[in-house]
Amino acid sequence: MGKFAALALTLLAAPLVLSAAEPAAGEPEAAAPVRWENWHAGNNVADVGSLQRGARNFMNYCIGCHSLKYLRYQRMGDDLEIPTEELNTNLVAPGSTNLDYIVTSMPATDAANWFGKTPPDLSLIARSRSPDYIYRFLKTFYSDPSRPTRSDNLAYPSTAMPAVLSDLEGVKAAVLGPTKMFDHFQTISPGNMSAEQFDGFVRDTVNFLDYVGDPAQVERRSIGLWVVLFLLLLSAFALALKKEYWKDVH
Ligand code: HEC
């Protein structure tokens, strides 16, 4: 009994000791550089709400320069459970119909003249580059007044793409560490969104591009769930049947 009491006391005291130690672990780590290379998109293509928001983000902020030339508006509407009427009023670009492919109205020659590069079609970008890469790309623009776009990017240095989301995110500077390597970001002017809101905005946009890269995956995953359920049910029946057959054999 004495042993038990001692053990119980130790167990009770353990959380106290741990919580007493906690403030030390949570002390400001001034020296830890931001490891943006390890950021993950953390998106989920089964989240239809997120895909719908991502589609809206794309139509508001990306289609001015980028196309999704292998995807028709109507296919997107069907996959993302967006009624045709809403599709036509809110998402289909002016001059297009729900039966058209999603193409930018910017002529390639103009784009090449303005940016020095034609903005790539983004249909397959999530597959060629990965959702995590696009997430890092969209979140690591920083101010650089010496460049033609007045900004640069950590994931894609010297990119020709301007920081098109700075009204949402705000403008930030890249602060370098003692070894002249990137250390952390510093806000120069805030945007319309909080850091969490902007993070969600980017995650939804990346999620949408992930879906676009392989539109069948949304349907495939929901079918996959039914297949697994079916197999479980089948196993249960097979087991019951086996028991029935073997119950008289001793
Ligand atoms: C004002 C025009 C413009 C807008 C708007 C724009 N982009 Fe771009 N984007 C470009 C250009 C130009 C490039 C080519 C950059 C390069 O290769 O240097 C590019 C390249 C990219 C790339 C490829 C990067 C790589 O590694 O090759 C991705 C991904 C991308 N854009 C995503 C987006 C998303 C998502 C949006 C909407 C939130 C968006 N862009 C809005 C002009 C634009």
Short mmCIF file of C-alpha atoms and ligand atoms in Angstrom, two decimals:
data_model
loop_
_atom_site.label_atom_id
_atom_site.label_comp_id
_atom_site.label_asym_id
_atom_site.label_seq_id
_atom_site.Cartn_x
_atom_site.Cartn_y
_atom_site.Cartn_z
CA MET A 1 0.00 0.00 0.00
CA GLY A 2 2.88 2.34 0.88
CA LYS A 3 4.43 1.67 -2.50
CA PHE A 4 1.14 2.37 -4.22
CA ALA A 5 0.69 5.68 -2.41
CA ALA A 6 4.19 6.75 -3.38
CA LEU A 7 3.50 5.86 -7.01
CA ALA A 8 0.21 7.75 -6.99
CA LEU A 9 1.95 10.79 -5.54
CA THR A 10 4.64 10.65 -8.19
CA LEU A 11 2.03 10.43 -10.94
CA LEU A 12 0.10 13.35 -9.48
CA ALA A 13 3.21 15.44 -9.10
CA ALA A 14 4.48 14.73 -12.64
CA PRO A 15 2.21 17.22 -14.44
CA LEU A 16 3.15 19.89 -11.88
CA VAL A 17 6.82 19.35 -12.56
CA LEU A 18 6.18 19.39 -16.32
CA SER A 19 4.12 22.56 -16.25
CA ALA A 20 6.70 24.23 -14.04
CA ALA A 21 9.29 23.44 -16.70
CA GLU A 22 7.14 24.73 -19.55
CA PRO A 23 7.82 28.48 -19.48
CA ALA A 24 11.48 27.74 -20.08
CA ALA A 25 10.60 25.81 -23.27
CA GLY A 26 8.30 28.60 -24.44
CA GLU A 27 10.85 31.38 -24.04
CA PRO A 28 11.25 33.58 -27.10
CA GLU A 29 13.68 31.90 -29.48
CA ALA A 30 15.17 35.00 -31.00
CA ALA A 31 17.85 33.08 -32.83
CA ALA A 32 15.66 30.50 -34.63
CA PRO A 33 15.38 31.35 -38.33
CA VAL A 34 12.08 30.75 -40.14
CA ARG A 35 12.32 27.38 -41.91
CA TRP A 36 9.99 28.17 -44.81
CA GLU A 37 11.54 25.27 -46.81
CA ASN A 38 9.72 22.90 -44.46
CA TRP A 39 6.28 24.48 -44.69
CA HIS A 40 3.52 22.17 -45.81
CA ALA A 41 0.32 23.09 -47.61
CA GLY A 42 -1.69 20.71 -45.41
CA ASN A 43 -4.54 20.83 -47.93
CA ASN A 44 -7.26 18.21 -48.33
CA VAL A 45 -8.90 17.61 -51.72
CA ALA A 46 -11.84 15.87 -50.04
CA ASP A 47 -12.79 19.21 -48.43
CA VAL A 48 -15.31 20.56 -50.96
CA GLY A 49 -15.82 23.83 -49.06
CA SER A 50 -12.10 24.53 -49.30
CA LEU A 51 -12.10 23.67 -53.04
CA GLN A 52 -15.01 26.07 -53.62
CA ARG A 53 -13.19 28.88 -51.83
CA GLY A 54 -10.02 28.02 -53.78
CA ALA A 55 -11.93 28.24 -57.07
CA ARG A 56 -13.26 31.65 -56.09
CA ASN A 57 -9.74 32.78 -55.12
CA PHE A 58 -8.40 31.60 -58.47
CA MET A 59 -11.11 33.43 -60.42
CA ASN A 60 -10.47 36.62 -58.44
CA TYR A 61 -6.69 36.66 -58.24
CA CYS A 62 -5.08 34.36 -60.81
CA ILE A 63 -7.14 34.06 -63.99
CA GLY A 64 -6.09 37.56 -65.01
CA CYS A 65 -2.78 35.97 -66.02
CA HIS A 66 -3.09 32.17 -65.73
CA SER A 67 -5.25 29.59 -67.56
CA LEU A 68 -6.42 26.11 -66.58
CA LYS A 69 -6.76 25.08 -70.18
CA TYR A 70 -7.63 21.41 -69.63
CA LEU A 71 -10.59 22.11 -67.36
CA ARG A 72 -14.07 23.28 -68.35
CA TYR A 73 -16.07 25.48 -65.99
CA GLN A 74 -18.94 22.99 -66.02
CA ARG A 75 -16.72 20.07 -65.03
CA MET A 76 -15.38 22.15 -62.16
CA GLY A 77 -18.94 23.06 -61.13
CA ASP A 78 -20.01 19.41 -61.15
CA ASP A 79 -16.99 18.22 -59.16
CA LEU A 80 -17.19 21.07 -56.65
CA GLU A 81 -20.98 20.87 -56.26
CA ILE A 82 -21.53 24.41 -57.54
CA PRO A 83 -24.96 24.89 -59.20
CA THR A 84 -24.72 26.02 -62.86
CA GLU A 85 -26.49 29.29 -62.14
CA GLU A 86 -24.04 30.20 -59.39
CA LEU A 87 -21.19 29.04 -61.62
CA ASN A 88 -22.30 31.40 -64.38
CA THR A 89 -22.93 34.43 -62.18
CA ASN A 90 -19.94 34.16 -59.84
CA LEU A 91 -17.15 32.16 -61.42
CA VAL A 92 -17.26 32.08 -65.23
CA ALA A 93 -15.00 34.83 -66.61
CA PRO A 94 -16.63 37.57 -68.70
CA GLY A 95 -16.79 36.47 -72.34
CA SER A 96 -16.80 32.75 -71.45
CA THR A 97 -19.65 30.31 -70.82
CA ASN A 98 -19.89 27.34 -68.46
CA LEU A 99 -19.02 25.02 -71.39
CA ASP A 100 -15.70 26.73 -72.13
CA TYR A 101 -12.27 25.81 -70.86
CA ILE A 102 -10.89 28.07 -68.15
CA VAL A 103 -8.60 30.42 -70.07
CA THR A 104 -7.18 33.80 -69.21
CA SER A 105 -8.12 36.74 -71.39
CA MET A 106 -4.56 38.03 -71.30
CA PRO A 107 -2.88 37.64 -74.69
CA ALA A 108 0.39 35.70 -74.39
CA THR A 109 2.36 38.35 -76.30
CA ASP A 110 1.22 41.13 -73.93
CA ALA A 111 2.13 38.98 -70.95
CA ALA A 112 5.56 38.29 -72.39
CA ASN A 113 6.08 42.01 -72.97
CA TRP A 114 4.91 43.02 -69.50
CA PHE A 115 6.52 40.33 -67.40
CA GLY A 116 9.34 39.17 -69.65
CA LYS A 117 7.76 35.72 -69.37
CA THR A 118 4.40 34.21 -70.23
CA PRO A 119 2.56 33.11 -67.09
CA PRO A 120 2.40 29.29 -67.35
CA ASP A 121 -0.85 27.35 -67.63
CA LEU A 122 -1.52 26.08 -64.11
CA SER A 123 -3.54 22.93 -64.98
CA LEU A 124 -0.72 20.59 -64.07
CA ILE A 125 1.40 22.79 -61.83
CA ALA A 126 0.44 20.94 -58.62
CA ARG A 127 1.71 17.74 -60.19
CA SER A 128 4.87 19.14 -61.75
CA ARG A 129 5.83 21.21 -58.71
CA SER A 130 3.80 19.83 -55.72
CA PRO A 131 1.19 21.57 -53.55
CA ASP A 132 3.81 22.27 -50.86
CA TYR A 133 5.95 24.16 -53.39
CA ILE A 134 3.04 26.35 -54.53
CA TYR A 135 2.16 27.05 -50.91
CA ARG A 136 5.73 28.16 -50.18
CA PHE A 137 5.85 30.17 -53.42
CA LEU A 138 2.66 32.11 -52.59
CA LYS A 139 3.79 32.75 -49.00
CA THR A 140 7.37 33.89 -49.56
CA PHE A 141 7.02 37.03 -51.69
CA TYR A 142 8.89 39.95 -50.13
CA SER A 143 9.54 43.55 -51.00
CA ASP A 144 12.57 44.31 -53.17
CA PRO A 145 12.37 47.79 -54.72
CA SER A 146 15.38 47.07 -56.94
CA ARG A 147 13.41 44.57 -59.05
CA PRO A 148 11.00 45.41 -61.93
CA THR A 149 8.12 43.83 -59.99
CA ARG A 150 9.34 45.56 -56.78
CA SER A 151 9.30 42.16 -55.10
CA ASP A 152 11.15 38.86 -55.00
CA ASN A 153 10.45 35.35 -53.79
CA LEU A 154 12.30 32.83 -51.63
CA ALA A 155 10.90 29.67 -53.26
CA TYR A 156 11.52 31.02 -56.79
CA PRO A 157 14.24 33.71 -56.65
CA SER A 158 14.01 36.40 -59.38
CA THR A 159 10.56 35.23 -60.44
CA ALA A 160 8.77 37.32 -63.03
CA MET A 161 5.48 36.97 -61.14
CA PRO A 162 4.54 40.08 -59.15
CA ALA A 163 3.38 39.82 -55.52
CA VAL A 164 -0.28 39.76 -56.55
CA LEU A 165 -1.62 38.92 -53.09
CA SER A 166 0.02 41.77 -51.20
CA ASP A 167 -3.28 43.62 -50.70
CA LEU A 168 -4.43 40.58 -48.70
CA GLU A 169 -1.20 39.58 -47.00
CA GLY A 170 0.44 42.97 -46.64
CA VAL A 171 3.98 43.79 -47.71
CA LYS A 172 6.88 42.17 -45.90
CA ALA A 173 10.66 42.48 -45.96
CA ALA A 174 13.07 39.57 -45.79
CA VAL A 175 15.45 40.05 -42.87
CA LEU A 176 18.81 38.34 -43.29
CA GLY A 177 20.81 36.67 -40.54
CA PRO A 178 24.51 37.12 -39.69
CA THR A 179 25.53 34.77 -42.53
CA LYS A 180 23.47 36.77 -45.05
CA MET A 181 20.99 33.89 -45.27
CA PHE A 182 17.25 34.51 -44.93
CA ASP A 183 16.26 34.70 -41.27
CA HIS A 184 12.69 35.95 -40.95
CA PHE A 185 10.01 38.23 -42.42
CA GLN A 186 9.14 41.65 -41.11
CA THR A 187 5.84 43.34 -41.92
CA ILE A 188 6.28 46.66 -43.70
CA SER A 189 2.57 47.35 -44.15
CA PRO A 190 -0.31 45.08 -43.11
CA GLY A 191 -2.89 43.69 -45.55
CA ASN A 192 -6.66 43.15 -45.34
CA MET A 193 -6.25 39.69 -43.85
CA SER A 194 -4.80 38.38 -40.61
CA ALA A 195 -1.93 35.90 -40.88
CA GLU A 196 -4.37 33.01 -40.22
CA GLN A 197 -6.85 34.24 -42.82
CA PHE A 198 -4.13 34.59 -45.43
CA ASP A 199 -2.82 31.15 -44.59
CA GLY A 200 -6.30 29.73 -45.17
CA PHE A 201 -6.61 31.68 -48.41
CA VAL A 202 -3.36 30.20 -49.73
CA ARG A 203 -4.22 26.67 -48.52
CA ASP A 204 -7.61 26.79 -50.29
CA THR A 205 -6.00 28.11 -53.49
CA VAL A 206 -3.36 25.37 -53.42
CA ASN A 207 -6.06 22.79 -52.66
CA PHE A 208 -7.96 23.94 -55.73
CA LEU A 209 -4.83 23.65 -57.92
CA ASP A 210 -4.23 20.18 -56.46
CA TYR A 211 -7.75 19.19 -57.53
CA VAL A 212 -7.26 20.75 -61.00
CA GLY A 213 -4.08 18.70 -61.53
CA ASP A 214 -6.13 15.51 -61.18
CA PRO A 215 -9.88 16.28 -61.19
CA ALA A 216 -10.85 12.61 -60.91
CA GLN A 217 -9.15 12.27 -57.52
CA VAL A 218 -12.09 13.83 -55.68
CA GLU A 219 -14.52 11.28 -57.07
CA ARG A 220 -12.00 8.46 -56.76
CA ARG A 221 -11.47 9.09 -53.05
CA SER A 222 -15.17 9.08 -52.26
CA ILE A 223 -15.57 5.84 -54.22
CA GLY A 224 -12.58 4.42 -52.33
CA LEU A 225 -14.39 4.88 -49.03
CA TRP A 226 -17.39 2.88 -50.26
CA VAL A 227 -15.10 0.14 -51.56
CA VAL A 228 -13.48 -0.20 -48.15
CA LEU A 229 -16.86 -0.28 -46.39
CA PHE A 230 -18.09 -2.89 -48.86
CA LEU A 231 -15.03 -5.06 -48.28
CA LEU A 232 -15.46 -4.82 -44.50
CA LEU A 233 -19.09 -5.86 -44.82
CA LEU A 234 -18.13 -8.72 -47.13
CA SER A 235 -15.53 -9.94 -44.62
CA ALA A 236 -18.16 -9.93 -41.87
CA PHE A 237 -20.46 -12.07 -44.02
CA ALA A 238 -17.65 -14.43 -44.97
CA LEU A 239 -16.79 -14.88 -41.31
CA ALA A 240 -20.40 -15.57 -40.36
CA LEU A 241 -20.68 -18.06 -43.19
CA LYS A 242 -17.49 -19.81 -42.15
CA LYS A 243 -18.79 -20.15 -38.60
CA GLU A 244 -22.05 -21.57 -39.92
CA TYR A 245 -20.27 -24.17 -42.07
CA TRP A 246 -17.84 -25.23 -39.37
CA LYS A 247 -20.16 -25.26 -36.37
CA ASP A 248 -20.94 -29.03 -36.71
CA VAL A 249 -17.36 -30.08 -37.41
CA HIS A 250 -15.48 -30.94 -34.24
C1 HEC B 1 -0.14 39.78 -63.03
C2 HEC B 1 -0.01 38.47 -63.59
C3 HEC B 1 -0.08 37.28 -62.64
C4 HEC B 1 -1.06 36.97 -61.73
C5 HEC B 1 -2.32 37.76 -61.42
C6 HEC B 1 -0.68 35.70 -61.15
N1 HEC B 1 0.49 35.26 -61.68
FE1 HEC B 1 1.39 33.49 -61.28
N2 HEC B 1 2.85 33.91 -62.63
C7 HEC B 1 2.94 35.07 -63.38
C8 HEC B 1 4.14 35.02 -64.18
C9 HEC B 1 4.61 36.11 -65.14
C10 HEC B 1 4.75 33.78 -63.90
C11 HEC B 1 6.05 33.25 -64.49
C12 HEC B 1 7.09 33.46 -63.42
C13 HEC B 1 8.46 33.00 -63.79
O1 HEC B 1 8.63 31.94 -64.42
O2 HEC B 1 9.43 33.71 -63.41
C14 HEC B 1 3.91 33.11 -62.92
C15 HEC B 1 4.19 31.85 -62.40
C16 HEC B 1 3.39 31.18 -61.49
C17 HEC B 1 3.64 29.84 -60.98
C18 HEC B 1 4.79 28.94 -61.39
C19 HEC B 1 5.98 29.13 -60.53
C20 HEC B 1 7.09 28.21 -60.97
O3 HEC B 1 7.81 27.71 -60.09
O4 HEC B 1 7.25 27.96 -62.16
C21 HEC B 1 2.65 29.56 -60.10
C22 HEC B 1 2.49 28.28 -59.28
C23 HEC B 1 1.76 30.70 -60.06
N3 HEC B 1 2.25 31.66 -60.93
C24 HEC B 1 0.65 30.76 -59.28
C25 HEC B 1 -0.23 31.83 -59.29
C26 HEC B 1 -1.44 31.87 -58.49
C27 HEC B 1 -1.94 30.76 -57.59
C28 HEC B 1 -2.02 33.08 -58.73
C29 HEC B 1 -3.28 33.63 -58.08
C30 HEC B 1 -3.24 33.72 -56.64
C31 HEC B 1 -1.17 33.80 -59.67
N4 HEC B 1 -0.09 33.01 -59.99
C32 HEC B 1 -1.44 35.06 -60.16
C33 HEC B 1 2.04 36.12 -63.38
C34 HEC B 1 0.90 36.18 -62.60
#
